Amino acid sequence: MKLSADLQSALDASRSVPSDPDVACRAVGLLDLTSLNGDDTDRVVEALCARAVTPVGPVAAVCVWPRFVETARRALEGTPVRVATVVNFPTGEADAPSVAAETRRAIDTGAQEIDVVLPYQAFIDGARTQPMSVVRACREACGEGIPMKVILESGTYPDPELLAWAARDSIAAGADFLKTSTGKTQPAATLEAAAVMLDTIHDSGRTVGFKASGGIRTADEAVSYLALAEHLLGKGWATPQTFRFGASSLLDALLATCGHGAPGDAMQPATAGY
Ligand SMILES: O=C[C@H](O)COP(=O)(O)O
């Protein structure tokens, strides 16, 4: 993906940021701890939720299939961890009424955040009104109180200009966050796509968050995404209200980097008093 000189410079700078235990600790609180596998079960979701309050504090949210939202809400009762779920996932091919109904059902069962997949293939093929009718339908179903993250599937766009266009239109359609990927297509999250999306957020002048998701595994990668975000949006910009990682296999690496044991130690009972 060919970027402008300024974005390429910001990206190169973020790649060379050394791994920092304090930043890794901070990244834990920005995590949407995710399990979106076809063979997920209630027990898998309960085990995921048991990891959500860590020795360095709670993650921001867990992200699970709609059928497991009630299980997650029960498992997380008494903690500040939110429950996110996905709609129109992973293909983005449902129509607006179906997405609105799926969103309402998810919220009725307790979902506190909605990650909706943009009809990205239709957008790439030239449609403009239909894809955004789906986003607007989800926005209306979310109302004002439920944050809506729009998954652009950033690895599928032929050029950065089209990805930026999808980002701009999604913001105009009411996105609270722009999310890179479902994690179900390759390439998933990349720093190049993140730079384009973050730059579009900056230029929008609106308070829109960014979620890097799909294939993020190491603390070094997480530190680079955070460095890029704050290079483009300003130091201190990344908070749980503006930045998330969507990841199923990043938590242990973050905890190990910030000095809380080897991978797997996150399974220890949390010390935090919730
Ligand atoms: O946020 C949703 C993604 O599916 C997470 O992707 P991952 O399993 O590669 O971490």
mmCIF file of C-alpha atoms in Angstrom, residues 134-259:
data_model
loop_
_atom_site.group_PDB
_atom_site.id
_atom_site.type_symbol
_atom_site.label_atom_id
_atom_site.label_comp_id
_atom_site.label_asym_id
_atom_site.label_seq_id
_atom_site.Cartn_x
_atom_site.Cartn_y
_atom_site.Cartn_z
ATOM 1 C CA VAL A 134 -26.181 -0.871 6.385
ATOM 2 C CA VAL A 135 -23.944 1.243 8.622
ATOM 3 C CA ARG A 136 -26.740 3.780 9.182
ATOM 4 C CA ALA A 137 -29.191 0.998 10.022
ATOM 5 C CA CYS A 138 -26.769 -0.325 12.624
ATOM 6 C CA ARG A 139 -26.231 3.182 13.945
ATOM 7 C CA GLU A 140 -29.989 3.681 14.365
ATOM 8 C CA ALA A 141 -30.322 0.315 16.122
ATOM 9 C CA CYS A 142 -27.436 1.215 18.472
ATOM 10 C CA GLY A 143 -28.996 4.534 19.352
ATOM 11 C CA GLU A 144 -26.823 7.032 21.214
ATOM 12 C CA GLY A 145 -25.734 4.764 24.039
ATOM 13 C CA ILE A 146 -24.065 1.841 22.310
ATOM 14 C CA PRO A 147 -20.680 2.479 20.625
ATOM 15 C CA MET A 148 -20.586 1.241 17.032
ATOM 16 C CA LYS A 149 -17.245 0.109 15.594
ATOM 17 C CA VAL A 150 -17.263 -0.242 11.797
ATOM 18 C CA ILE A 151 -15.020 -3.029 10.478
ATOM 19 C CA LEU A 152 -13.656 -1.886 7.088
ATOM 20 C CA GLU A 153 -11.694 -5.112 6.349
ATOM 21 C CA SER A 154 -8.730 -2.910 5.476
ATOM 22 C CA GLY A 155 -6.657 -5.648 3.820
ATOM 23 C CA THR A 156 -9.081 -5.994 0.888
ATOM 24 C CA TYR A 157 -8.812 -2.488 -0.650
ATOM 25 C CA PRO A 158 -6.734 -2.121 -3.838
ATOM 26 C CA ASP A 159 -5.350 1.264 -2.801
ATOM 27 C CA PRO A 160 -5.187 3.598 0.223
ATOM 28 C CA GLU A 161 -7.454 6.164 -1.418
ATOM 29 C CA LEU A 162 -10.371 3.728 -1.506
ATOM 30 C CA LEU A 163 -9.740 2.668 2.089
ATOM 31 C CA ALA A 164 -9.731 6.341 3.130
ATOM 32 C CA TRP A 165 -13.005 6.841 1.220
ATOM 33 C CA ALA A 166 -14.634 3.944 3.076
ATOM 34 C CA ALA A 167 -13.308 5.394 6.336
ATOM 35 C CA ARG A 168 -14.675 8.875 5.588
ATOM 36 C CA ASP A 169 -18.097 7.557 4.560
ATOM 37 C CA SER A 170 -18.269 5.307 7.637
ATOM 38 C CA ILE A 171 -17.516 8.269 9.896
ATOM 39 C CA ALA A 172 -20.221 10.276 8.122
ATOM 40 C CA ALA A 173 -22.612 7.340 8.647
ATOM 41 C CA GLY A 174 -22.042 7.513 12.401
ATOM 42 C CA ALA A 175 -19.095 5.280 13.259
ATOM 43 C CA ASP A 176 -17.791 5.717 16.790
ATOM 44 C CA PHE A 177 -14.709 3.639 15.906
ATOM 45 C CA LEU A 178 -13.060 2.488 12.695
ATOM 46 C CA LYS A 179 -11.820 -1.108 13.030
ATOM 47 C CA THR A 180 -9.308 -2.608 10.637
ATOM 48 C CA SER A 181 -10.285 -6.257 10.262
ATOM 49 C CA THR A 182 -12.470 -9.224 11.075
ATOM 50 C CA GLY A 183 -9.374 -11.354 11.519
ATOM 51 C CA LYS A 184 -10.930 -13.817 9.061
ATOM 52 C CA THR A 185 -9.241 -12.579 5.860
ATOM 53 C CA GLN A 186 -5.598 -11.953 5.076
ATOM 54 C CA PRO A 187 -3.919 -9.543 5.263
ATOM 55 C CA ALA A 188 -5.628 -8.454 8.462
ATOM 56 C CA ALA A 189 -4.337 -5.458 10.429
ATOM 57 C CA THR A 190 -1.327 -3.607 9.001
ATOM 58 C CA LEU A 191 0.404 -0.436 10.096
ATOM 59 C CA GLU A 192 -0.094 0.942 6.572
ATOM 60 C CA ALA A 193 -3.868 0.580 6.784
ATOM 61 C CA ALA A 194 -3.807 1.922 10.338
ATOM 62 C CA ALA A 195 -1.969 5.033 9.131
ATOM 63 C CA VAL A 196 -4.612 5.679 6.460
ATOM 64 C CA MET A 197 -7.505 5.166 8.896
ATOM 65 C CA LEU A 198 -5.938 7.234 11.671
ATOM 66 C CA ASP A 199 -5.139 10.030 9.216
ATOM 67 C CA THR A 200 -8.765 9.987 8.051
ATOM 68 C CA ILE A 201 -9.940 10.196 11.663
ATOM 69 C CA HIS A 202 -7.608 13.147 12.211
ATOM 70 C CA ASP A 203 -8.877 14.950 9.111
ATOM 71 C CA SER A 204 -12.522 14.323 10.077
ATOM 72 C CA GLY A 205 -12.225 16.651 13.057
ATOM 73 C CA ARG A 206 -14.623 14.339 14.880
ATOM 74 C CA THR A 207 -14.133 12.226 18.020
ATOM 75 C CA VAL A 208 -13.811 8.841 16.345
ATOM 76 C CA GLY A 209 -11.842 5.936 17.772
ATOM 77 C CA PHE A 210 -9.589 3.377 16.103
ATOM 78 C CA LYS A 211 -9.434 -0.390 16.673
ATOM 79 C CA ALA A 212 -6.537 -2.439 15.352
ATOM 80 C CA SER A 213 -7.621 -6.062 15.014
ATOM 81 C CA GLY A 214 -6.557 -9.249 13.312
ATOM 82 C CA GLY A 215 -3.178 -10.927 13.641
ATOM 83 C CA ILE A 216 -1.709 -8.685 16.357
ATOM 84 C CA ARG A 217 0.310 -11.056 18.534
ATOM 85 C CA THR A 218 3.323 -9.311 20.087
ATOM 86 C CA ALA A 219 3.935 -6.442 22.483
ATOM 87 C CA ASP A 220 6.252 -4.854 19.901
ATOM 88 C CA GLU A 221 3.404 -4.774 17.367
ATOM 89 C CA ALA A 222 1.051 -3.246 19.935
ATOM 90 C CA VAL A 223 3.616 -0.595 20.878
ATOM 91 C CA SER A 224 4.035 0.315 17.197
ATOM 92 C CA TYR A 225 0.276 0.756 16.663
ATOM 93 C CA LEU A 226 0.040 2.939 19.758
ATOM 94 C CA ALA A 227 3.062 4.994 18.713
ATOM 95 C CA LEU A 228 1.541 5.506 15.245
ATOM 96 C CA ALA A 229 -1.807 6.561 16.717
ATOM 97 C CA GLU A 230 -0.232 9.119 19.018
ATOM 98 C CA HIS A 231 2.149 10.331 16.312
ATOM 99 C CA LEU A 232 -0.860 11.162 14.152
ATOM 100 C CA LEU A 233 -3.488 12.110 16.740
ATOM 101 C CA GLY A 234 -1.355 13.472 19.561
ATOM 102 C CA LYS A 235 0.333 12.190 22.715
ATOM 103 C CA GLY A 236 -2.188 10.811 25.188
ATOM 104 C CA TRP A 237 -4.884 10.438 22.515
ATOM 105 C CA ALA A 238 -5.207 6.682 22.962
ATOM 106 C CA THR A 239 -7.642 5.868 25.757
ATOM 107 C CA PRO A 240 -10.201 3.053 26.005
ATOM 108 C CA GLN A 241 -12.717 5.528 24.594
ATOM 109 C CA THR A 242 -10.595 6.164 21.470
ATOM 110 C CA PHE A 243 -8.300 3.177 20.899
ATOM 111 C CA ARG A 244 -8.717 -0.588 21.113
ATOM 112 C CA PHE A 245 -6.857 -3.718 20.114
ATOM 113 C CA GLY A 246 -9.080 -6.550 18.970
ATOM 114 C CA ALA A 247 -7.040 -9.643 19.684
ATOM 115 C CA SER A 248 -7.348 -13.253 20.761
ATOM 116 C CA SER A 249 -3.649 -13.897 21.348
ATOM 117 C CA LEU A 250 -2.040 -10.649 22.540
ATOM 118 C CA LEU A 251 -2.793 -10.533 26.275
ATOM 119 C CA ASP A 252 -0.134 -12.986 27.433
ATOM 120 C CA ALA A 253 2.555 -11.171 25.444
ATOM 121 C CA LEU A 254 1.548 -7.829 26.955
ATOM 122 C CA LEU A 255 1.521 -9.232 30.503
ATOM 123 C CA ALA A 256 4.881 -10.927 30.005
ATOM 124 C CA THR A 257 6.376 -7.643 28.706
ATOM 125 C CA CYS A 258 5.083 -5.688 31.672
ATOM 126 C CA GLY A 259 6.560 -8.201 34.065
#
